[in-house]
mmCIF file of C-alpha atoms and ligand atoms in Angstrom:
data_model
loop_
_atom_site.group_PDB
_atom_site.id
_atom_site.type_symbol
_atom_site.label_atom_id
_atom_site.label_comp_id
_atom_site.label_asym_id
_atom_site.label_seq_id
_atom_site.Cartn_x
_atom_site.Cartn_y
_atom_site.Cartn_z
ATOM 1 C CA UNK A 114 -10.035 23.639 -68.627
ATOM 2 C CA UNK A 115 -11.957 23.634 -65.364
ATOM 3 C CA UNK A 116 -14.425 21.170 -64.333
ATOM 4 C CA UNK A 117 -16.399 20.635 -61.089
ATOM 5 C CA UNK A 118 -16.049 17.360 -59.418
ATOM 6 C CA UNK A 119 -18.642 16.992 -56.943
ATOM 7 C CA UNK A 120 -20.089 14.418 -54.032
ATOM 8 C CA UNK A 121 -22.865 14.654 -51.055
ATOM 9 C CA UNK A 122 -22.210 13.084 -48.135
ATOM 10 C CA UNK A 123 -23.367 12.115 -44.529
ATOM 11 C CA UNK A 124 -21.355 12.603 -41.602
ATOM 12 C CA UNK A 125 -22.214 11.878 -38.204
ATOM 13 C CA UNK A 126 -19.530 12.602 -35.063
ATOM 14 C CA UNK A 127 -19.863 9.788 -32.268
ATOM 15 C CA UNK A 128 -22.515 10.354 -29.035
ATOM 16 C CA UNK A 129 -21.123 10.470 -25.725
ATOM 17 C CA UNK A 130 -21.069 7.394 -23.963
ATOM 18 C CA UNK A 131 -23.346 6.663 -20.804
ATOM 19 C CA UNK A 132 -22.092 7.509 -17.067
ATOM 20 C CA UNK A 133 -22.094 4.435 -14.783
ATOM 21 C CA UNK A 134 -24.037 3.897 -11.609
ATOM 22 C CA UNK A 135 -21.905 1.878 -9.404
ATOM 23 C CA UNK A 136 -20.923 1.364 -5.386
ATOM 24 C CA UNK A 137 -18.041 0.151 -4.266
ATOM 25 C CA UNK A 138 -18.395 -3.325 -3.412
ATOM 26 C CA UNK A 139 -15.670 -5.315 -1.442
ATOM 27 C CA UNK A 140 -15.240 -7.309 1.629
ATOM 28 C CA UNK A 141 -15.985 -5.876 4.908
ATOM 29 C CA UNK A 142 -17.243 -2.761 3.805
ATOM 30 C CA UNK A 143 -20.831 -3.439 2.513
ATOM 31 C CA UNK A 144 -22.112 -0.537 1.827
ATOM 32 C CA UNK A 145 -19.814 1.470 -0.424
ATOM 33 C CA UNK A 146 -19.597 4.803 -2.132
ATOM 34 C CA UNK A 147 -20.061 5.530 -5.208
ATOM 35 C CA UNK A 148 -17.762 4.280 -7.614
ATOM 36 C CA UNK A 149 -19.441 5.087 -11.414
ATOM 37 C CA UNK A 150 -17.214 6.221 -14.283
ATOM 38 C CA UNK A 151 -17.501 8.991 -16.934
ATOM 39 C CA UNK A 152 -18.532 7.858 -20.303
ATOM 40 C CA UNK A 153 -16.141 8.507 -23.177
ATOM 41 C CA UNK A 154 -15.915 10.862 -25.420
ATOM 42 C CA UNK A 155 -17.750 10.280 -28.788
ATOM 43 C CA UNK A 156 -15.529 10.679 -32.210
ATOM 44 C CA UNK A 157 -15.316 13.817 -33.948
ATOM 45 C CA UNK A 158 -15.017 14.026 -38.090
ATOM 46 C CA UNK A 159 -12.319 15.984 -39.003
ATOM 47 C CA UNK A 160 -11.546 16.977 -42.536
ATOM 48 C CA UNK A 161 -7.786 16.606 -44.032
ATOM 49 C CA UNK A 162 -6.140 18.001 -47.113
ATOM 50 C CA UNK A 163 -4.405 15.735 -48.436
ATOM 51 C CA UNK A 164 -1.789 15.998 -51.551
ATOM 52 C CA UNK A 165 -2.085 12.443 -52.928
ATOM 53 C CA UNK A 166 -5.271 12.516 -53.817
ATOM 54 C CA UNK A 167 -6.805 14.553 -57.256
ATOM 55 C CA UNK A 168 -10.630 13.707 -57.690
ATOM 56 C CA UNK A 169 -13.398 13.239 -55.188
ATOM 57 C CA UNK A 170 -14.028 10.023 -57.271
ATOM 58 C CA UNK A 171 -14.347 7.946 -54.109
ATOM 59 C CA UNK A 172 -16.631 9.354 -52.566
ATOM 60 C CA UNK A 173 -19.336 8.292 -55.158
ATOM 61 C CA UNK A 174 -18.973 4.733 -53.793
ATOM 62 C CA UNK A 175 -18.827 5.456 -49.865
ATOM 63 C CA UNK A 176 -21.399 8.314 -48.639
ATOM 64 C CA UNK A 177 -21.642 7.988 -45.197
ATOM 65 C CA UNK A 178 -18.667 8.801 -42.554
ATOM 66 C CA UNK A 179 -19.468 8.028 -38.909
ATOM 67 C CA UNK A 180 -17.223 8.663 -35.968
ATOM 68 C CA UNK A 181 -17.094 6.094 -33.130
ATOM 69 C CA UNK A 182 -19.266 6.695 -29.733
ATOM 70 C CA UNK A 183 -17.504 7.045 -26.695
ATOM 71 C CA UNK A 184 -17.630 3.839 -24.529
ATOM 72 C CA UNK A 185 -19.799 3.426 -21.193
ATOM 73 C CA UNK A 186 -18.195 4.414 -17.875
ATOM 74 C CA UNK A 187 -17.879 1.608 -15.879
ATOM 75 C CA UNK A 188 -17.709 0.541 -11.579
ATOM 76 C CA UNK A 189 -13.916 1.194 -9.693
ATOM 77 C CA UNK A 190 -14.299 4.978 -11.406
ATOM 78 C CA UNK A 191 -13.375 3.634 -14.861
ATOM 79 C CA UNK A 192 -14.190 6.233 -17.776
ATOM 80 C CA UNK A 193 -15.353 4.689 -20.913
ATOM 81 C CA UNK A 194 -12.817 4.649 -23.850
ATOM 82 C CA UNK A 195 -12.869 7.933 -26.600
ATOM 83 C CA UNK A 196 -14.818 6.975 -29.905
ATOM 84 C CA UNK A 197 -12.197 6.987 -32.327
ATOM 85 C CA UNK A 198 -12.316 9.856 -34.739
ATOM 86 C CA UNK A 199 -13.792 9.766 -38.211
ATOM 87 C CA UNK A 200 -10.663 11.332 -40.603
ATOM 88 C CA UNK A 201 -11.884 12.122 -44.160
ATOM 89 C CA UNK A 202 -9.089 12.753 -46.732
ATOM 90 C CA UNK A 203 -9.907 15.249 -49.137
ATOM 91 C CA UNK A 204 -7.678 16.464 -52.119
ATOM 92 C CA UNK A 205 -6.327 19.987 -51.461
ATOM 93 C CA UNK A 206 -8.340 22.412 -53.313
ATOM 94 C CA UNK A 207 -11.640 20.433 -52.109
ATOM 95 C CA UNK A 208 -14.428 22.979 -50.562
ATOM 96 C CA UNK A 209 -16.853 22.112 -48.100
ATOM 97 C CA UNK A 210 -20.441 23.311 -48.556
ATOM 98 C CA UNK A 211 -23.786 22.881 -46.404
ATOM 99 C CA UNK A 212 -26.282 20.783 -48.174
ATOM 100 C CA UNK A 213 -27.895 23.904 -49.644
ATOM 101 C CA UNK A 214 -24.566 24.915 -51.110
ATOM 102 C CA UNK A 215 -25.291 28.445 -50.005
ATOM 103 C CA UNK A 216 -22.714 28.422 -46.995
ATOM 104 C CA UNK A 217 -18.935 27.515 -47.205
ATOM 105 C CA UNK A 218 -18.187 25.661 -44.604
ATOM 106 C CA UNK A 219 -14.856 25.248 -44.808
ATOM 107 C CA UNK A 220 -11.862 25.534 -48.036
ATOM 108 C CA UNK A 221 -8.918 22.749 -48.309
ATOM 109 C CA UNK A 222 -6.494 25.079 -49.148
ATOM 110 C CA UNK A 223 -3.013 24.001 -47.517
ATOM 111 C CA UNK A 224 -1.783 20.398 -47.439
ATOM 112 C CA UNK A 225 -2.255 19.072 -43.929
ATOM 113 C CA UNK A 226 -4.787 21.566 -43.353
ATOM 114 C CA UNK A 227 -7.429 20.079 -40.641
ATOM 115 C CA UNK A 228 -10.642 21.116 -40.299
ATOM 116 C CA UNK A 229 -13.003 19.438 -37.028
ATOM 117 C CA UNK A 230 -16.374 19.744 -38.636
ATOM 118 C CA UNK A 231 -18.390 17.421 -36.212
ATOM 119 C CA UNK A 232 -17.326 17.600 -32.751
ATOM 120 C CA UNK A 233 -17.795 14.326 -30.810
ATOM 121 C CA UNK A 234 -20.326 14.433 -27.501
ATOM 122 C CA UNK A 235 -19.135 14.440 -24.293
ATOM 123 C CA UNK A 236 -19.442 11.572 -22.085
ATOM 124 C CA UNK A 237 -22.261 11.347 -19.203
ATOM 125 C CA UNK A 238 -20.866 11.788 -15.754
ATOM 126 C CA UNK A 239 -20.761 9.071 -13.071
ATOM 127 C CA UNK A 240 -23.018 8.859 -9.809
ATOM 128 C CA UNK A 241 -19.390 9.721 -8.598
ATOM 129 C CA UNK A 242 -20.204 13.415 -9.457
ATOM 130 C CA UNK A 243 -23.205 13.606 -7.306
ATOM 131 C CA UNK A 244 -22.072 12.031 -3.844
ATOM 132 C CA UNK A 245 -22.635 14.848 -1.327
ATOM 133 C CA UNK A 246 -23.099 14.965 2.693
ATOM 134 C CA UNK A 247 -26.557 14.391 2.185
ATOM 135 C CA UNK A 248 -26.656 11.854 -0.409
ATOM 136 C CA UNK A 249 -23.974 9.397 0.186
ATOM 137 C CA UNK A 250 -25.743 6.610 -2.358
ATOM 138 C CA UNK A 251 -26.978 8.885 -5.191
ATOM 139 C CA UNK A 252 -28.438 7.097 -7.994
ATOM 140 C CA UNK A 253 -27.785 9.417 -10.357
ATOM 141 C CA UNK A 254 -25.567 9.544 -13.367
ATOM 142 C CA UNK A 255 -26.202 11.423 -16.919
ATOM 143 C CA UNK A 256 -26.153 9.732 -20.386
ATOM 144 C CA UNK A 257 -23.802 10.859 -23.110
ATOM 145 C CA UNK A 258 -24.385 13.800 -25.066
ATOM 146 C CA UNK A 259 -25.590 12.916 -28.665
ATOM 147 C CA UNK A 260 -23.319 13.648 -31.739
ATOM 148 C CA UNK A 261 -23.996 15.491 -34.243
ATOM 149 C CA UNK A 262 -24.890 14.726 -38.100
ATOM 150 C CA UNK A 263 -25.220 16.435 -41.558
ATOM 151 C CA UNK A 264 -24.984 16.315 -45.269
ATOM 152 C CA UNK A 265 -21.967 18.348 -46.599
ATOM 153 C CA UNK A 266 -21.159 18.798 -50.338
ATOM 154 C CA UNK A 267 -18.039 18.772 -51.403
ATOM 155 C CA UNK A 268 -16.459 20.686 -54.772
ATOM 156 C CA UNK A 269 -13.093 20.635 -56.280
ATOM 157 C CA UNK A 270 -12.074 22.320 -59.344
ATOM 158 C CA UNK A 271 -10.607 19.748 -61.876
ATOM 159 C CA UNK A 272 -7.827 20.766 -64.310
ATOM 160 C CA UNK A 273 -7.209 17.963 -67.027
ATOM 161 C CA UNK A 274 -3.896 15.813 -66.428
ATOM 162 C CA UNK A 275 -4.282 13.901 -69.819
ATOM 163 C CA UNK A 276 -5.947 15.329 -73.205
ATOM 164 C CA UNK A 277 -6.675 13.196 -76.325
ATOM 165 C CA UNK A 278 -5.767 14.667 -79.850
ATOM 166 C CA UNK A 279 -6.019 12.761 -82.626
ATOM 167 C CA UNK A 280 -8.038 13.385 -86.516
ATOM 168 C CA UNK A 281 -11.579 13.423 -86.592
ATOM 169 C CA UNK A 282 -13.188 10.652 -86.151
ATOM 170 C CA UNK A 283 -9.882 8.173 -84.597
ATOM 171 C CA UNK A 284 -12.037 7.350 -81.327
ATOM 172 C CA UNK A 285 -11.079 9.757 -79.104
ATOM 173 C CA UNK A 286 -14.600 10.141 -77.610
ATOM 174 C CA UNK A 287 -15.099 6.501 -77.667
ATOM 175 C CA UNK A 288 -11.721 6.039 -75.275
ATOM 176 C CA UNK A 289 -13.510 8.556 -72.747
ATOM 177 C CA UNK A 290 -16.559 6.566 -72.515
ATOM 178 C CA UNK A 291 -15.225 3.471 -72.189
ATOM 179 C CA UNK A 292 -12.525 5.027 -69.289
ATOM 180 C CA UNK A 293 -14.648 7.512 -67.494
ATOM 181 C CA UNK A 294 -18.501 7.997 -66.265
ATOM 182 C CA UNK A 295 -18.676 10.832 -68.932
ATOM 183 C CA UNK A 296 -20.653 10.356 -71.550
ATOM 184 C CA UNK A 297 -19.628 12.069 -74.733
ATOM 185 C CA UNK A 298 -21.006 11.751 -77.930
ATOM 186 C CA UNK A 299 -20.112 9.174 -80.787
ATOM 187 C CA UNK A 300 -20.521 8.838 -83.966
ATOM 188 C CA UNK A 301 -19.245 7.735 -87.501
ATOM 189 C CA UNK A 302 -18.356 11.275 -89.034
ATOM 190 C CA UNK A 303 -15.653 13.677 -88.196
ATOM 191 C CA UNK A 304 -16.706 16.760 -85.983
ATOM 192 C CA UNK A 305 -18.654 14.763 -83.678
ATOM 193 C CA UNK A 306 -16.862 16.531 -80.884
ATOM 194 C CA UNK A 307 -17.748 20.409 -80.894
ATOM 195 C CA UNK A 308 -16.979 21.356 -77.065
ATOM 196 C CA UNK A 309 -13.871 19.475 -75.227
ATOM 197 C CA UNK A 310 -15.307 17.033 -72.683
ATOM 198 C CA UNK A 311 -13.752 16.323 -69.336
ATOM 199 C CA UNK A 312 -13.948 12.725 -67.636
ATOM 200 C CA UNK A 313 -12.413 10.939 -63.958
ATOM 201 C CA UNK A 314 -10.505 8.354 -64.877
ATOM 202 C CA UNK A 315 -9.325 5.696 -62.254
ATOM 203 C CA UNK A 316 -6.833 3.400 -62.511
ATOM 204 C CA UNK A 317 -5.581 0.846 -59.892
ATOM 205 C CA UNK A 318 -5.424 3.191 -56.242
ATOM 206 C CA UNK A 319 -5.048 6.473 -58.749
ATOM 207 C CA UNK A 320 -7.722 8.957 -60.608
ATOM 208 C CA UNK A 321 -6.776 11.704 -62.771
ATOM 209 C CA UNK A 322 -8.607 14.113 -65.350
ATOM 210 C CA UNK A 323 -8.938 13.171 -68.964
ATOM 211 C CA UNK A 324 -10.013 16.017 -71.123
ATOM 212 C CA UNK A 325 -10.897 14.871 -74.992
ATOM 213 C CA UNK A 326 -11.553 18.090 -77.389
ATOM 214 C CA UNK A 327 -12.487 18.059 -80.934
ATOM 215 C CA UNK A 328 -10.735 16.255 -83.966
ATOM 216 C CA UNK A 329 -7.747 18.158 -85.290
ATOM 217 C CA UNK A 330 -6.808 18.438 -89.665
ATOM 218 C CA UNK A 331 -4.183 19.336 -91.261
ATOM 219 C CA UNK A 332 -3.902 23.323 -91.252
ATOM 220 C CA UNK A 333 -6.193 23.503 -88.124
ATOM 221 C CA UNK A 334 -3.795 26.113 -86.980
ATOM 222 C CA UNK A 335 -4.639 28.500 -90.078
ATOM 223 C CA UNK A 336 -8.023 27.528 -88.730
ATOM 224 C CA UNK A 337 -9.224 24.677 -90.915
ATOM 225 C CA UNK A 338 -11.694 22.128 -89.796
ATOM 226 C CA UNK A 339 -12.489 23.395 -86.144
ATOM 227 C CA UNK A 340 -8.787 25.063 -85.856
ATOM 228 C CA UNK A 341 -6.611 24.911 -82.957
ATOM 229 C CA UNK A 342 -8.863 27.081 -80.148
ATOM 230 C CA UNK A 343 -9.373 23.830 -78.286
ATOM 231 C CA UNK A 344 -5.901 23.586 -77.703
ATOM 232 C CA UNK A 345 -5.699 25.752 -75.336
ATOM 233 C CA UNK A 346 -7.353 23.459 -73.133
ATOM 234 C CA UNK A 347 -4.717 21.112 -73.131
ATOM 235 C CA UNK A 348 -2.226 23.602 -72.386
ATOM 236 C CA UNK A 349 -1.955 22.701 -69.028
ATOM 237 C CA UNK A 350 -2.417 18.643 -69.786
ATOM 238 C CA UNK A 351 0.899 16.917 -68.142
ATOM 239 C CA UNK A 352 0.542 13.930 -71.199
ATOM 240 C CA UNK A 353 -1.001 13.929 -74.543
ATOM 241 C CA UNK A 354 -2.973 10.868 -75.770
ATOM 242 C CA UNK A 355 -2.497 10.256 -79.471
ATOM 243 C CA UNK A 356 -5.203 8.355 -80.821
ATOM 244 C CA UNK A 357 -5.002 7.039 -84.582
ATOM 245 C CA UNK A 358 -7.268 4.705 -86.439
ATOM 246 C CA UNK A 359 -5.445 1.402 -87.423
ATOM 247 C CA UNK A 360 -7.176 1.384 -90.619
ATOM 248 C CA UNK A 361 -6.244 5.187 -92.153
ATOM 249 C CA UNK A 362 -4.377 4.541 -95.430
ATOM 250 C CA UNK A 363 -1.710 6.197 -94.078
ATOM 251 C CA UNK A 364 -0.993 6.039 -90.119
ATOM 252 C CA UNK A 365 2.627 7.447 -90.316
ATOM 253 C CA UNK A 366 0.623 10.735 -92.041
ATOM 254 C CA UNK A 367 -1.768 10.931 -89.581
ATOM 255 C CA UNK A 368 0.383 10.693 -86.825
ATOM 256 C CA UNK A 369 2.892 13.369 -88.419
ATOM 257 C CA UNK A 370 0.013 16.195 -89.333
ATOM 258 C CA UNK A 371 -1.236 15.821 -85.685
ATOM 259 C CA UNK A 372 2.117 16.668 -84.441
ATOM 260 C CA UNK A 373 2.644 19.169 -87.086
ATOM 261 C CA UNK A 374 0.056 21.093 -85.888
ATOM 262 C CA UNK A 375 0.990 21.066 -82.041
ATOM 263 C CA UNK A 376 4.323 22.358 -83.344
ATOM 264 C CA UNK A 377 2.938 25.361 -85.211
ATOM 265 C CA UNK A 378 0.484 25.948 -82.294
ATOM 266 C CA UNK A 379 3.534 26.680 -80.160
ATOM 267 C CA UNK A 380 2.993 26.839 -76.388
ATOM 268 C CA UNK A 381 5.425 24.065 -76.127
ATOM 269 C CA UNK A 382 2.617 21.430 -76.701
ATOM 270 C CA UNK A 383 5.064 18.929 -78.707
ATOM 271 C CA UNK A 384 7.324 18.804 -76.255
ATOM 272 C CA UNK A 385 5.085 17.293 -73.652
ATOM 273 C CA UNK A 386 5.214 13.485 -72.995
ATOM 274 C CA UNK A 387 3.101 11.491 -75.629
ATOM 275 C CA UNK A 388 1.374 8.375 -75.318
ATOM 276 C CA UNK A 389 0.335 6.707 -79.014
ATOM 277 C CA UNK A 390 -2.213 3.922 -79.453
ATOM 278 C CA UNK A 391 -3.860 2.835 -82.967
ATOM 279 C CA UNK A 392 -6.946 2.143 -81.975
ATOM 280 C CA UNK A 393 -10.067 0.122 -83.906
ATOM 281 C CA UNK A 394 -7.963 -2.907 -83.829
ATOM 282 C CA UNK A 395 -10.945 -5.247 -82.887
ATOM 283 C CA UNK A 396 -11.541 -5.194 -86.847
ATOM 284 C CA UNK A 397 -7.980 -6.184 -88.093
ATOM 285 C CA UNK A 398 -6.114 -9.617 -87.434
ATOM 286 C CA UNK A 399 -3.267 -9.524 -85.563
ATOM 287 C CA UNK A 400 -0.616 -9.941 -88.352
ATOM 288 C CA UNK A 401 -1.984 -6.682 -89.583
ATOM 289 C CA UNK A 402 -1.737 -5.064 -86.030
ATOM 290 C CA UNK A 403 1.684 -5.938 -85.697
ATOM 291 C CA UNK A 404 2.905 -4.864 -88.837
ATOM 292 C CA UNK A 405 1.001 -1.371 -88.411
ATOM 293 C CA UNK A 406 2.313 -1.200 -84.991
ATOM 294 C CA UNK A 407 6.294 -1.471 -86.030
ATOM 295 C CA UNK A 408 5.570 0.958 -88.509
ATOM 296 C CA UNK A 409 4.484 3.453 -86.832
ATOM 297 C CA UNK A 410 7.009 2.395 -84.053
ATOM 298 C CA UNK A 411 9.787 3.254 -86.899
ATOM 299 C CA UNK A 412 8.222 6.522 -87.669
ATOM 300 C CA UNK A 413 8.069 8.306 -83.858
ATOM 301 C CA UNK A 414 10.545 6.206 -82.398
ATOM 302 C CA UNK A 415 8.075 6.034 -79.244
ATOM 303 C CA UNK A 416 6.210 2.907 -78.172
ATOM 304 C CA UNK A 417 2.523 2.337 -80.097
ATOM 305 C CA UNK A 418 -0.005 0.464 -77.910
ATOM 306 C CA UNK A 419 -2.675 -1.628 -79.795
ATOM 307 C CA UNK A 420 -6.218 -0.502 -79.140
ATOM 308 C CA UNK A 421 -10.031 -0.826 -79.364
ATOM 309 C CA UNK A 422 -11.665 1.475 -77.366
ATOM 310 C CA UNK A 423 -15.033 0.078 -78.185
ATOM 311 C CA UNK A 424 -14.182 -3.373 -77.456
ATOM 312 C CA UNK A 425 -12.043 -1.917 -74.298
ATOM 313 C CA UNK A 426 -8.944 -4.450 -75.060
ATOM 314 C CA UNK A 427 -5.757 -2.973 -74.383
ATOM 315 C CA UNK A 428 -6.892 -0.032 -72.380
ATOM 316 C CA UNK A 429 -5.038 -0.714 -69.185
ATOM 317 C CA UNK A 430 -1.369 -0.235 -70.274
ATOM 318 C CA UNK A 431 -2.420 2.843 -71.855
ATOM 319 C CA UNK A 432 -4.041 4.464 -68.975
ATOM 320 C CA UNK A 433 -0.902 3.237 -66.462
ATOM 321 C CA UNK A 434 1.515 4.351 -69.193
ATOM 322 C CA UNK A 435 -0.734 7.972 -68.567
ATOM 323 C CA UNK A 436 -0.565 7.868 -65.117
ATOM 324 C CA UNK A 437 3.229 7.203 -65.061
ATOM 325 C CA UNK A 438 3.901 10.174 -66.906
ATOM 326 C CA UNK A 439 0.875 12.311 -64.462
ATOM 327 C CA UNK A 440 2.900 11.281 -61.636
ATOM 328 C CA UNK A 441 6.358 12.144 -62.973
ATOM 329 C CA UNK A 442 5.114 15.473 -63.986
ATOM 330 C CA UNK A 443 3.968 16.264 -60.291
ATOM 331 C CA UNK A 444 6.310 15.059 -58.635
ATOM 332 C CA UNK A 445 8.542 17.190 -61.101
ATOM 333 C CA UNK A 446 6.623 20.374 -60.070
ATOM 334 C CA UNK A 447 7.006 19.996 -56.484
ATOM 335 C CA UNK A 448 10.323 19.959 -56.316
ATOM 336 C CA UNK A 449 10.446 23.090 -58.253
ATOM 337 C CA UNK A 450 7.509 24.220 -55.724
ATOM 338 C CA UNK A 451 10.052 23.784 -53.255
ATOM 339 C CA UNK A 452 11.950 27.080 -51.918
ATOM 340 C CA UNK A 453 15.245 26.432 -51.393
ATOM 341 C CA UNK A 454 16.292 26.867 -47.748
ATOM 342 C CA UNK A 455 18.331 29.874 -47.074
ATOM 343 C CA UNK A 456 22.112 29.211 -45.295
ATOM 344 C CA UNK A 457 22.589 31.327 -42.241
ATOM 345 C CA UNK A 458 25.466 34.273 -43.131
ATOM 346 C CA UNK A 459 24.811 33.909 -46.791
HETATM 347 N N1 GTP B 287 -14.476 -0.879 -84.752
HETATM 348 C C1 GTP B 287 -14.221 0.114 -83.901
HETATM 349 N N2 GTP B 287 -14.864 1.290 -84.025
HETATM 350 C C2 GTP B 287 -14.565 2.276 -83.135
HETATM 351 C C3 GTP B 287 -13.622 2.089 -82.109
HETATM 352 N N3 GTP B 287 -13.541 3.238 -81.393
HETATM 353 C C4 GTP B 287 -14.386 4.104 -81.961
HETATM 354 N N4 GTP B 287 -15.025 3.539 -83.030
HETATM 355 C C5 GTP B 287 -16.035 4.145 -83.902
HETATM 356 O O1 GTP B 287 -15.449 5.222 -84.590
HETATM 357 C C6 GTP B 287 -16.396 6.268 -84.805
HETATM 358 C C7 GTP B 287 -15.843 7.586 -84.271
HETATM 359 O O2 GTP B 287 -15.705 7.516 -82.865
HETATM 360 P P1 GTP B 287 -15.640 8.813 -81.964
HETATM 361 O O3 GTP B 287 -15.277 8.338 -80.605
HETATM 362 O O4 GTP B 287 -16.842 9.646 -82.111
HETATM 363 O O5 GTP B 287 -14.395 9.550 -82.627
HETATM 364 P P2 GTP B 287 -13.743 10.967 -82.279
HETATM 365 O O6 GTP B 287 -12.291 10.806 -82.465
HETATM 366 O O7 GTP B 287 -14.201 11.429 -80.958
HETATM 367 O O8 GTP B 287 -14.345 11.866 -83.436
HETATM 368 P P3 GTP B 287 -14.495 13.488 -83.485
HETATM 369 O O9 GTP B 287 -15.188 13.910 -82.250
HETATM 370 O O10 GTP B 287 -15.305 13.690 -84.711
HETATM 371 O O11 GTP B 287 -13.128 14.019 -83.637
HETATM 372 C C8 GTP B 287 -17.651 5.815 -84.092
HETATM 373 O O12 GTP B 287 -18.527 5.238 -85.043
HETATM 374 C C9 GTP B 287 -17.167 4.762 -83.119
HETATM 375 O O13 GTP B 287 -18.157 3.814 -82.808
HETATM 376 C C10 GTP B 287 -12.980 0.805 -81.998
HETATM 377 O O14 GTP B 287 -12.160 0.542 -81.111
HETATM 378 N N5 GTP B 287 -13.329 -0.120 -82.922
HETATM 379 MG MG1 MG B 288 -15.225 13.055 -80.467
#
């Protein structure tokens, strides 16, 4: 499922900074040449692809990226210092617009890839540039060159890492809410969720994309209830949340249709790492809980976590437990990414 992440943001590259005026001034020889530095070279911002990253999720809470200005030149022909350089990681994929979104500016294809978008301005020059036979004082030295400054958008094509499955109605929405900035809709009766729903989720230094599609029923893949067609979206998931409500009759059934129907749906969906929570358990005491939770335990042979989505308790080890397996996964891909290197004389 595709989904477009996006953030504006201000960059500014770093002005030049100010040539000196300045005579030499020492013992014995009063009246000196001129001796006024260069300023420095302002910062540029330069754009980096970088693998670690999936979301643009942090740029929603820093907007503005400014590159250093270049330092003052200074007496004894000292040039001012460089600005340092503004470097703004991006995850690969990311694509740089102007703030009409009409122009590409520039695509994060390749890891690594670096992209100088804002050059820094030069430094002003010294009054040691403008000493000549006829001015041997000169008063003269230039100030830095400005930087320069824009708003950029940038865009990035989301894939889900995680998708929720679960029977109508578990909480499957709710979990999204309560875990991302989406906002899908809840309520008490099954086939809330018509269209899947995609949400940012971060946890500690991480983000990934949580994808949460409509309630699944027994026989969906004959095409009961709303069938199996949103499955396809989760094709691609690297970990399945299973959400089931705590108070079913039967939690052992619901679990076991769910995963029924990922079998018959084929595309190797069972076989993909599953995390299991019962969730609603801000309405049962913990006796209960417990004795729900080994029973289900029994039943998958997996690990259950206790939930309540509404009443976020017990979220964290779930979306970790997510993560773990998201990270796994990619690190498992790269290595297969990797082209084996090719022995000379074979
Ligand atoms: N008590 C309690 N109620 C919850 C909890 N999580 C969700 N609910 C309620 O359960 C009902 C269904 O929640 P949804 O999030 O819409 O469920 P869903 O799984 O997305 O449902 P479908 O989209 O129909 O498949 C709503 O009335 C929620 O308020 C919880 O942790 N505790
Ligand atoms: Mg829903």
């Amino acid at each position: 499922m595709k989904f477009l992440d996006e953030a504006k943001i201000f960059i500014s590259s770093g002005a030049g900074g100010d040539g000196s005026v300045s005579f030499r001034r020492e013992k014995f020889i009063p009246t000196g040449g001129p001796d006024g530095g260069d300023g420095g070279r302002g910062g540029s911002v330069i754009f980096v692809a970088a693998e670690n990253l999936n979301t643009l999720i942090d740029f929603r809470y820093q907007q503005h990226f400014k590159a250093e200005r270049g330092d003052h030149g200074r007496g004894k022909v000292q040039s001012g210092k460089a600005g340092a350089d503004m470097i703004i990681r991006v995850p690969v994929g990311t694509e740089i617009w102007d703030e009409d979104k009409t122009l590409l500016l520039a695509d994060m294809k390749t890891p690594g890839q670096e992209i100088r978008m804002l050059k820094g301005g030069d430094g002003g020059f010294g009054n040691t540039h403008y000493k000549s036979s006829v001015n041997r004082a000169p008063e003269k030295a230039l100030p830095g060159w400005p930087g320069e400054e824009r708003w950029v958008w940038l865009r990035l094509k989301l894939i889900a890492d995680a998708g929720i499955l679960g029977l109508p109605n578990a909480g499957k929405s709710t979990f999204l809410s309560v875990t991302s900035a989406a906002k899908p809709k809840i309520a008490d009766y099954p086939f809330t969720t018509l269209n899947p729903q995609l949400g940012v989720v971060k946890i500690d230094e991480n983000s990934f994309v949580l994808a949460d599609i409509p309630g699944l029923i027994e026989d969906a893949h004959l095409g009961r209830g709303l069938g199996v067609k949103f499955l396809s979206h989760i094709e691609r998931c690297r970990v399945l949340l299973h959400v089931i409500d705590i108070h079913s009759e039967d939690i052992v059934k619901d679990y076991e249709t769910i995963r029924r129907e990922l079998t018959e749906y084929g595309m190797n969906l069972e076989n993909k790492p599953e995390i299991i929570a019962l969730n609603k358990c801000d309405a049962l005491d913990e006796t209960e809980q417990k004795k729900k939770q080994k029973q289900l335990q029994k039943a998958c042979g997996k690990d259950v976590h206790l939930i309540s989505a509404a009443a976020k308790q017990g979220i964290t080890p779930v979306l970790r437990a997510l993560w773990r397996e998201i990270e796994q996964n990619r690190l498992a891909e790269r290595e297969q990414e990797e082209v084996p290197v090719q022995e000379e004389g074979n």
